[in-house]
Short mmCIF file of C-alpha atoms in Angstrom, two decimals:
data_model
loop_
_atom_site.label_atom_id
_atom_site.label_comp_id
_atom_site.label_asym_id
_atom_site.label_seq_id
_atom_site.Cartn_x
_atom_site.Cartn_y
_atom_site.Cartn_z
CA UNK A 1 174.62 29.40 95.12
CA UNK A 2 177.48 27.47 93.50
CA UNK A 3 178.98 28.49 90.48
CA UNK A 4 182.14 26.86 88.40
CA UNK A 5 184.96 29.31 87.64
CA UNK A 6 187.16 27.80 85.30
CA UNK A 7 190.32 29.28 84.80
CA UNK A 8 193.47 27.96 81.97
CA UNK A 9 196.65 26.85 83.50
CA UNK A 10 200.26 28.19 81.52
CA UNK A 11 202.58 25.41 82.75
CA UNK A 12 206.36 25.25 81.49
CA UNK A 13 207.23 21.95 80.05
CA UNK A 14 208.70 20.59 83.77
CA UNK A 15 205.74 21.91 85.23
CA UNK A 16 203.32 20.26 82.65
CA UNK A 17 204.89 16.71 83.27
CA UNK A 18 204.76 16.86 86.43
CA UNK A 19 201.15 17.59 86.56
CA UNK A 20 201.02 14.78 84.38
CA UNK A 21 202.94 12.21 86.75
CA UNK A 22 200.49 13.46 89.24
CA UNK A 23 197.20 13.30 87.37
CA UNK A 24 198.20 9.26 85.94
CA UNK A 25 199.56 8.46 89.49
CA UNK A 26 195.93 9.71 91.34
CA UNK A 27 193.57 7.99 88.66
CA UNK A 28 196.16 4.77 89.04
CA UNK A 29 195.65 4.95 92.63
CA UNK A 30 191.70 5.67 92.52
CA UNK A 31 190.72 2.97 90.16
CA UNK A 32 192.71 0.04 92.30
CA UNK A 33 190.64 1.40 95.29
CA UNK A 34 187.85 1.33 93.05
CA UNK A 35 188.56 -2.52 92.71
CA UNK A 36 188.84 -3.05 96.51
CA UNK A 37 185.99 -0.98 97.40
CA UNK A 38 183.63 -3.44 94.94
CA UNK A 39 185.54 -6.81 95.93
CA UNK A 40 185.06 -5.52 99.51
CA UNK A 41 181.55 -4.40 98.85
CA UNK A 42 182.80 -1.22 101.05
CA UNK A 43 181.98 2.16 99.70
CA UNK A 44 181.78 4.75 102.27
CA UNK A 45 184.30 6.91 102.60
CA UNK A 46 185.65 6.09 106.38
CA UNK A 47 185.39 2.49 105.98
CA UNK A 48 187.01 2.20 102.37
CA UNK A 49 190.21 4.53 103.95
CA UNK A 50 190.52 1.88 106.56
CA UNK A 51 191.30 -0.62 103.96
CA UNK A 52 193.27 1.60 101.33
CA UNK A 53 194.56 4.43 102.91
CA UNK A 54 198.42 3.18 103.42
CA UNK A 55 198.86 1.41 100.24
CA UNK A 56 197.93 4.29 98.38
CA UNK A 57 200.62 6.88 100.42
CA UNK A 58 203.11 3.60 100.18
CA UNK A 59 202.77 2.43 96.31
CA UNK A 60 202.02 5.75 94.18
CA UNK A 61 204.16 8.14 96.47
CA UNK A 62 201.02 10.42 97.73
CA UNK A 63 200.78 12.49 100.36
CA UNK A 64 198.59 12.22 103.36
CA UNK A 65 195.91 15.03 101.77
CA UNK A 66 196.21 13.53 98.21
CA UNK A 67 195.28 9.71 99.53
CA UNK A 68 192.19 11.13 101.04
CA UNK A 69 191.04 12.95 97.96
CA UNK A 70 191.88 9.61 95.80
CA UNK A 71 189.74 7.80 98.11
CA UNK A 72 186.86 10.66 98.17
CA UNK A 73 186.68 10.59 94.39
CA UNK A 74 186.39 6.89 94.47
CA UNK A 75 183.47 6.96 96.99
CA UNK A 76 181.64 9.77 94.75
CA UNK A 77 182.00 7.96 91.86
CA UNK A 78 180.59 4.30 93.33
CA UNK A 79 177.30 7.00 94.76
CA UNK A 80 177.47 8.64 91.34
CA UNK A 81 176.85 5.41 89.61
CA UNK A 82 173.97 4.03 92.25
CA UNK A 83 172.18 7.14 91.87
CA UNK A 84 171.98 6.58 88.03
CA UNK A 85 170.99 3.19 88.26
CA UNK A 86 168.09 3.90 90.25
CA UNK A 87 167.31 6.92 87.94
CA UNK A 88 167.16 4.33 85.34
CA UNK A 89 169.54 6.32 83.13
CA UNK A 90 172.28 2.90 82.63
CA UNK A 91 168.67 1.13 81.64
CA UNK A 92 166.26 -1.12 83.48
CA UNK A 93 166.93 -3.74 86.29
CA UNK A 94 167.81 -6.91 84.69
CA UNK A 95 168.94 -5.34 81.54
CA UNK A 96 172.42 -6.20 79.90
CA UNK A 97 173.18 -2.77 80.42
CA UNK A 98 172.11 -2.56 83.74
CA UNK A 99 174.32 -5.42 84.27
CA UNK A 100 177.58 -4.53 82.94
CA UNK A 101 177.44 -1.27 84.79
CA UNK A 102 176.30 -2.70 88.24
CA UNK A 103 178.82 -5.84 87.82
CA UNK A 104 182.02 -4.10 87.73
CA UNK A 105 184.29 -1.61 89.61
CA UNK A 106 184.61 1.81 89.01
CA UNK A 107 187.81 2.64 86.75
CA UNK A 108 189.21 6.06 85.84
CA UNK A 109 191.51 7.33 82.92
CA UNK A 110 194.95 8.13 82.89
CA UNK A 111 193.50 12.08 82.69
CA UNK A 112 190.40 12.16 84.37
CA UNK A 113 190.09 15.14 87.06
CA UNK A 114 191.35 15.22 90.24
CA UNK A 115 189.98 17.43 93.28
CA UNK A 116 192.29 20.00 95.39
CA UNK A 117 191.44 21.38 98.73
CA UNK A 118 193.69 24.58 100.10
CA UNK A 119 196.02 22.60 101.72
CA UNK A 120 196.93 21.05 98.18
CA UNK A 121 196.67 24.54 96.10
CA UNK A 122 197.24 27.96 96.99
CA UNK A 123 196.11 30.79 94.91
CA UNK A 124 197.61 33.64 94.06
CA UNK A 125 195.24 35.38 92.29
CA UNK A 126 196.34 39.12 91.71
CA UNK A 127 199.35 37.53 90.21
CA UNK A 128 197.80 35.44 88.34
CA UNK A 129 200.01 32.45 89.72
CA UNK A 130 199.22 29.01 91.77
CA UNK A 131 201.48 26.71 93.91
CA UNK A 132 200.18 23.33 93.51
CA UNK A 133 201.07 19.69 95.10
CA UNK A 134 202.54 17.12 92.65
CA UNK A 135 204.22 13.88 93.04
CA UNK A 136 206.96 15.70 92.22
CA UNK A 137 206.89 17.68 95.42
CA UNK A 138 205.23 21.44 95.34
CA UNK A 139 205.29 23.19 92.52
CA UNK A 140 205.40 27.02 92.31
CA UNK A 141 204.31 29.64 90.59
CA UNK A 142 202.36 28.10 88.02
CA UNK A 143 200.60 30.67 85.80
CA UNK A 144 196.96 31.23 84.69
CA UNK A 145 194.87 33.32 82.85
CA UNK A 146 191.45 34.27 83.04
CA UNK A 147 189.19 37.12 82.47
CA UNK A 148 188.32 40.36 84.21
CA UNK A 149 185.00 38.68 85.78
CA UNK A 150 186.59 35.24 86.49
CA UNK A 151 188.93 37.28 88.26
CA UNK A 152 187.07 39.12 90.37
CA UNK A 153 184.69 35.99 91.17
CA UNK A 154 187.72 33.74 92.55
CA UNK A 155 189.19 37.26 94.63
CA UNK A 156 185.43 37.42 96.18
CA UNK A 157 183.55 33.75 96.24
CA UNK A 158 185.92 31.03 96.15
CA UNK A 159 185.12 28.77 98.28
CA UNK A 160 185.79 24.66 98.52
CA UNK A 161 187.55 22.51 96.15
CA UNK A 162 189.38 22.70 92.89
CA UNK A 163 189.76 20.06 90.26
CA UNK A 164 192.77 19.80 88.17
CA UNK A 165 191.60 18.96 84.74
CA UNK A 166 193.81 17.94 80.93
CA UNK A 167 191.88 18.08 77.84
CA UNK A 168 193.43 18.02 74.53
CA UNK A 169 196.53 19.20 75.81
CA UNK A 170 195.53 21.71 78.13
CA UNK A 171 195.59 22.05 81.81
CA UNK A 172 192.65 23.93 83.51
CA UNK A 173 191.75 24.51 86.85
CA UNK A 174 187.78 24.68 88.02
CA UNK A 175 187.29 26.43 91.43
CA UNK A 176 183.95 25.82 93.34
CA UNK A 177 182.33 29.79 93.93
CA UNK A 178 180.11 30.37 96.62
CA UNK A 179 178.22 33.14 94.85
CA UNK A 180 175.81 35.64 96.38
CA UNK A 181 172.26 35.42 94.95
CA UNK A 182 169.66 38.34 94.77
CA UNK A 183 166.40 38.01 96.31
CA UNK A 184 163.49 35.94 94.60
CA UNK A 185 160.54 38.35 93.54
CA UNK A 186 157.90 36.26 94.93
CA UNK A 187 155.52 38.44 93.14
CA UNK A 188 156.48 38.59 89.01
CA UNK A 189 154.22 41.12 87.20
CA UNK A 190 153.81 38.56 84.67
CA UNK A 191 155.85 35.44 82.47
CA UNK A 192 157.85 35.57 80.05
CA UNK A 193 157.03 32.16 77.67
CA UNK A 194 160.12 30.42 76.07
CA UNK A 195 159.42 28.13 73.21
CA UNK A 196 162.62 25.70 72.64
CA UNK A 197 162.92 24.32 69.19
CA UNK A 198 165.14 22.91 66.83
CA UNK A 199 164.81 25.59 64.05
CA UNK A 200 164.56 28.17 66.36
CA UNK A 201 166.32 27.93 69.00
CA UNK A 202 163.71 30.07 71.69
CA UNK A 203 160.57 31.92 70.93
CA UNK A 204 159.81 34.45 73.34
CA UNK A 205 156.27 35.26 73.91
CA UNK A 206 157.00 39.13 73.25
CA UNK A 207 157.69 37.97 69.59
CA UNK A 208 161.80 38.08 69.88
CA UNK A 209 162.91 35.11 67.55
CA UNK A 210 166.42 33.58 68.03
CA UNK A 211 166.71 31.13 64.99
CA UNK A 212 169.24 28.37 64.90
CA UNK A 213 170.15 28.34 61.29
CA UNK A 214 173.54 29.22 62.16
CA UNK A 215 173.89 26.89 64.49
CA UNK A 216 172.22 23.61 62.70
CA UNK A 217 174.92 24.86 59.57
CA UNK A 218 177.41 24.59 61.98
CA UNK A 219 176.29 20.96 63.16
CA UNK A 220 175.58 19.63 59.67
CA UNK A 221 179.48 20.76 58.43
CA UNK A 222 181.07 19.26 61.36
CA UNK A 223 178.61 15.83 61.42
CA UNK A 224 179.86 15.19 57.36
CA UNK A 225 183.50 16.24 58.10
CA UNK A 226 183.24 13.61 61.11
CA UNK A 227 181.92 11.35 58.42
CA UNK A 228 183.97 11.55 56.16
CA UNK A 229 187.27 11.65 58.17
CA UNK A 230 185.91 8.17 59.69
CA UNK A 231 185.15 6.94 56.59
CA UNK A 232 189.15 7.92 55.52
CA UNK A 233 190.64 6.46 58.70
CA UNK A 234 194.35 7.44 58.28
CA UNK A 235 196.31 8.65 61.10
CA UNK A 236 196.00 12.10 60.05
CA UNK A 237 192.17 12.11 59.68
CA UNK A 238 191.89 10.62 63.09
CA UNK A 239 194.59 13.27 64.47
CA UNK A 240 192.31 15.93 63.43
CA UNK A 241 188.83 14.07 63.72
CA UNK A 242 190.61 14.65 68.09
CA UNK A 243 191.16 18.12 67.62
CA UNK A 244 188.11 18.78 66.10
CA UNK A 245 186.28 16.83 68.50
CA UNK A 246 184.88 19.54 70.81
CA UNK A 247 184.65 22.43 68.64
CA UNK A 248 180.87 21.92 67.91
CA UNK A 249 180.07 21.68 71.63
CA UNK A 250 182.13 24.54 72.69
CA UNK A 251 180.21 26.77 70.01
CA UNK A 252 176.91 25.17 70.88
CA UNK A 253 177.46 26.35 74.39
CA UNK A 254 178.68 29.79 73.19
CA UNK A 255 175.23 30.09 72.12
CA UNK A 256 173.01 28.93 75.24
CA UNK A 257 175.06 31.25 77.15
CA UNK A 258 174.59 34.23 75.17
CA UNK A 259 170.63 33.17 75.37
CA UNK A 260 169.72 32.60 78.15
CA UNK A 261 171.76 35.40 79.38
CA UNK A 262 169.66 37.51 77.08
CA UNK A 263 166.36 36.17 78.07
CA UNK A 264 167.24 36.24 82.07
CA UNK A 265 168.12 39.81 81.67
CA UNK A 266 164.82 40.70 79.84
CA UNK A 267 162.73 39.23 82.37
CA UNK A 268 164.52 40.95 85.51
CA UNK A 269 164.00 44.33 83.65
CA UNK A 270 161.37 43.93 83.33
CA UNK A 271 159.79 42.26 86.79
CA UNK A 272 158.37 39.03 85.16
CA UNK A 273 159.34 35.43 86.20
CA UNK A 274 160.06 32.91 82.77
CA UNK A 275 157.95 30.14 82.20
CA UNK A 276 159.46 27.25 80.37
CA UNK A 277 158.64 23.73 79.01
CA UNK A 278 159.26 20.42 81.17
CA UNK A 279 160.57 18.68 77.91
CA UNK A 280 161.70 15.64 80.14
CA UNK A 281 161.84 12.41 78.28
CA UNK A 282 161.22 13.82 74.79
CA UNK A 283 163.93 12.04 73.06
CA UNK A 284 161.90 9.03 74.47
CA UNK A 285 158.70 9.89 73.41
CA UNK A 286 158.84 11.03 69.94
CA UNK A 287 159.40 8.61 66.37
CA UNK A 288 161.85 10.10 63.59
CA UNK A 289 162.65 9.24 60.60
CA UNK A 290 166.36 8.58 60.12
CA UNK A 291 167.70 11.17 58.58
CA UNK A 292 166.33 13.77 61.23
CA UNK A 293 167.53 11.19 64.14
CA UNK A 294 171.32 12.90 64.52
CA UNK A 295 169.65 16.58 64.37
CA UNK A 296 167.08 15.10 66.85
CA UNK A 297 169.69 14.18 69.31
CA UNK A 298 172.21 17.00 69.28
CA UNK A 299 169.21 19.25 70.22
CA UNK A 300 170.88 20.91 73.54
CA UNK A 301 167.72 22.14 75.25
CA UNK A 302 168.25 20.65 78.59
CA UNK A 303 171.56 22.64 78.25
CA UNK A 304 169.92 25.79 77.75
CA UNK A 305 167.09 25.46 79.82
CA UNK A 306 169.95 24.97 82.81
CA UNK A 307 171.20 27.98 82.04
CA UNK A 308 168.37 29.26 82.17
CA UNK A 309 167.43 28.19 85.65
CA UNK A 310 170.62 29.06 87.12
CA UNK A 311 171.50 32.68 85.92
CA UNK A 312 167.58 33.58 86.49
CA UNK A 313 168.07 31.72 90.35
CA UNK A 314 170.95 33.87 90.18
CA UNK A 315 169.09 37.59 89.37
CA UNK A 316 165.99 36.04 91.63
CA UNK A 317 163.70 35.35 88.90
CA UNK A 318 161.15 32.78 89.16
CA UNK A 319 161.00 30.20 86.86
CA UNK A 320 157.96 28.01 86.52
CA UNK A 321 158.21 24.57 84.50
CA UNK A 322 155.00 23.45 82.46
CA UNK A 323 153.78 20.79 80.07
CA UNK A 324 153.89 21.21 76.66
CA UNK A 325 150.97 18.98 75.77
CA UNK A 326 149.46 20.70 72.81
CA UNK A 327 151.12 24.22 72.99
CA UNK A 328 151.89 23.79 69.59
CA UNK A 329 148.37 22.92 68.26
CA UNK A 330 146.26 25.45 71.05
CA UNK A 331 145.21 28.45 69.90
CA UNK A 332 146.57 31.34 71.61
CA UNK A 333 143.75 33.29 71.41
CA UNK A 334 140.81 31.46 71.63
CA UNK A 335 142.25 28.14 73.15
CA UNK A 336 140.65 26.18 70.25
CA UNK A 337 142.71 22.79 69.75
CA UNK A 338 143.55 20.69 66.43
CA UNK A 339 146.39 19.49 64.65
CA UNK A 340 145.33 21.36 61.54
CA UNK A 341 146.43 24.51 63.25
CA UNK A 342 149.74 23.86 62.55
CA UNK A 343 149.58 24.66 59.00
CA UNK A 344 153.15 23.90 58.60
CA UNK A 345 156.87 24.91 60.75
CA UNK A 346 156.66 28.13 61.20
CA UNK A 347 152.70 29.20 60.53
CA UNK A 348 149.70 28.34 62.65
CA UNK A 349 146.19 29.25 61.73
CA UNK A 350 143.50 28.66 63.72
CA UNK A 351 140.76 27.16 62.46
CA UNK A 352 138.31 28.74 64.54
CA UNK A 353 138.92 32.27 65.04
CA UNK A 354 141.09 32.53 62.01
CA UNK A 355 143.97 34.01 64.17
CA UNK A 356 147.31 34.14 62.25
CA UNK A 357 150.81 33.84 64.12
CA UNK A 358 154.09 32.53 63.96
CA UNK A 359 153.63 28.91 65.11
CA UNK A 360 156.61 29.15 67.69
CA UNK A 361 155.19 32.62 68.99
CA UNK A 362 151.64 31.12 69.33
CA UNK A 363 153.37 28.06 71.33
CA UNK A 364 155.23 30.69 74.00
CA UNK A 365 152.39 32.45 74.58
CA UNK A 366 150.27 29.49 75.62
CA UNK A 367 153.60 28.16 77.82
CA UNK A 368 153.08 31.92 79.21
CA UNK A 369 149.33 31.66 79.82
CA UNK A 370 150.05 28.03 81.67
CA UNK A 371 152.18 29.89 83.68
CA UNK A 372 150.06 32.18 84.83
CA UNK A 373 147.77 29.73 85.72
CA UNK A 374 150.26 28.03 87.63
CA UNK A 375 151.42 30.53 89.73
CA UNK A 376 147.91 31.35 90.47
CA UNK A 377 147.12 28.10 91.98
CA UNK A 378 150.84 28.07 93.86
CA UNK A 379 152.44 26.29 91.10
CA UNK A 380 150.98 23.00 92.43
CA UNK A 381 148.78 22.40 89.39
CA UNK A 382 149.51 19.55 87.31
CA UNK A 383 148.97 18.79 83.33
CA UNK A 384 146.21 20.80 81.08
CA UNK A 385 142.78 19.07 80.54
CA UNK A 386 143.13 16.74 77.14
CA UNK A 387 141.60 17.93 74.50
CA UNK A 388 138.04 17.07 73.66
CA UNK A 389 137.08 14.03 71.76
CA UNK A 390 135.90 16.61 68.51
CA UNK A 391 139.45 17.15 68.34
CA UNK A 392 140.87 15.66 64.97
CA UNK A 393 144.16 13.55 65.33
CA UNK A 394 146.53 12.14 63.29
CA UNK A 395 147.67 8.82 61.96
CA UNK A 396 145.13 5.96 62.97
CA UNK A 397 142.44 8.23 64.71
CA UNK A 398 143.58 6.68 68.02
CA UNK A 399 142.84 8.72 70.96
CA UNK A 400 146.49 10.03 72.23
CA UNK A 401 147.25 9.99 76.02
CA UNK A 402 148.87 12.82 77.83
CA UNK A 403 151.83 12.17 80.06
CA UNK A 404 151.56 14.54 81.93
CA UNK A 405 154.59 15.84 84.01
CA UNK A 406 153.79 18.33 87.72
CA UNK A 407 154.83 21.88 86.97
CA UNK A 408 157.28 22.98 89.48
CA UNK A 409 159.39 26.31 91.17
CA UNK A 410 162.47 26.00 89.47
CA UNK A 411 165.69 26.30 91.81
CA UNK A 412 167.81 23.75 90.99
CA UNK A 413 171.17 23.55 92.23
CA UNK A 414 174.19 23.25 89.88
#
């Protein structure tokens, strides 16, 4: 499987500008092919060369290697963008945002990251050093740092291209890894349920809580200091509204990883596959009043659940994706359904059995028991049965639809 290692480049000041030069000289180069390639309606990468290849070498002084990788990124980025607009995530056909996205070239910025292959960039990695092509000719012994792990990673897997990447000042290097993954167990003792939520971040069905207090503190201080330094608008408060600008997300991510390391590790000790929920289109499907809109939207569960997948494809643990219709309002005992169950956040009560849980518990142990189910049947199933018509719901007593989403073997590639 593929894995990022991302390691920090130490450039002196010479060194620093003229990865610069090089990085505004690529993305130059790249968004006038970008141009050419839409005027030209041309966007494969042999035929777009044919028509760009020498002025690129001739105008922005690149070499042979570098030309090719300008024109490469331009070609990803023209399938990039027709792969999203038949996803339907730059909106619907015919829509003005459809439009503006489909009726104009590809451009890049002045920073935006540009690939390496080994005949561009050399490692040296027990010296912690890199010799790396610039329009400045090759420069040498350029020094990074990176941990122990990272370390031995890049020694064992690399494998395939680099990107040279600026951001906020800083110069980083991400190397493709070819790492080795362990065999699936294609037959898990039993699931381990993961309920995502807001207020707590997951619920594990064996009762393990990992509340996001901490971080929804963290998101509330930075979302009035953004407000109120926007508000200010001086040239200070917008110097530091930049530097503060991807402090939340770095932390955020902190998190996830630490998770769903945690949760992948539990599993593969012990010998159970994780079942979690297919929360695809959710931001879609649910109404909020305003004030809960911004918490709403920084919610980062697709960014945990990828974690997820990835470091439990990584161990070989199976993961099984299922819908969450009603796991908050099913009984985990007796399967009993109503929205009264959900006595409030935190608490669900049945009202048929009486049972008594944590409501976040109660909803990972029905994701576990869906699970189950799914794996019996080959993971082919599709949506749980609605709920029947004694079942009391809310607002105007109109019967609610499921959209139901097919549970699937989760081995996605990253």
């Amino acid at each position: 499987m593929k894995l990022v290692v991302q390691v920090r480049l130490l450039p002196t000041p010479v060194q620093a500008a003229a990865l610069e030069a090089t990085l505004r000289a690529c993305n130059e180069a790249a968004t006038w092919a970008g141009r050419v390639a839409f005027e030209k309606d041309v966007k494969r990468n042999f035929a777009l060369r044919e028509h760009t290849y020498s002025e690129i070498k001739a105008r922005w002084n690149l070499g042979a290697q570098a030309a090719q990788q300008v024109i490469k990124k331009t070609c990803d980025a023209y399938a990039a963008l027709k792969a999203n607009l038949k996803a339907g995530n730059l909106g619907r056909p015919g829509s003005q945002r459809h439009r503006k996205a489909a009726g104009k070239p590809v451009a890049f910025r002045p920073d935006s990251a540009q690939p390496y292959d080994d005949r561009m960039l050399s490692w040296q990695i027990p010296e912690r050093r890199v010799s790396i092509w610039t329009v400045s000719g090759r420069v040498k012994d350029v020094a990074f740092t990176a941990s122990p792990e990272q370390l031995a990673t890049l020694a064992l897997h690399r494998k395939g291209e680099s990107d040279l990447v600026c951001r906020d000042g800083m110069w980083f290097l991400l190397a493709t890894c070819e790492v080795p993954q362990a065999p699936p167990n294609t037959d898990p003792a039993d699931f381990l349920g993961i309920d995502l939520g807001i207020v707590n971040i997951a619920t594990t069905s064996d009762g393990e809580i990992m509340a996001g207090r901490k971080m929804n503190r963290i998101r509330a201080r930075e979302r009035a200091l953004r407000t109120k330094l926007q508000k200010k608008g001086t040239p200070s408060a917008r110097r530091r509204l930049k530097k503060r600008r991807r402090k939340e997300a770095r932390r955020v991510r902190d998190i996830n990883h630490k998770i769903a390391k945690h949760v992948v590790a539990e599993a593969e000790r012990t010998g159970r596959g994780i079942a979690l929920e297919d929360l695809t289109g959710i931001r879609e499907r649910v109404r909020l009043r305003k004030p809960q809109r911004a918490t709403h939207s920084s919610w980062s569960f697709a960014q945990l659940g990828h974690f997820i997948a990835y470091k439990a494809r990584k161990a070989g643990v199976p993961v099984v994706y299922v819908d969450p219709a009603y796991t908050s309002r099913t009984c985990a005992e007796c399967g009993h359904i109503d929205k009264a169950n959900r006595v409030s956040q935190a608490r669900f009560a049945c009202r048929n059995c009486g049972f008594v849980d944590h409501a976040d518990r109660n909803g990972s142990r029905n994701i576990r028991a869906r699970a189950r189910e799914l794996w019996r049947r080959g993971a082919s199933s599709t949506a749980p049965a609605p709920p029947p018509e004694h079942v009391r719901r809310g607002g105007t007593g109109r019967k609610r639809s499921i959209t139901a989403s097919d549970a699937r073997w989760a081995s996605p590639s990253l």
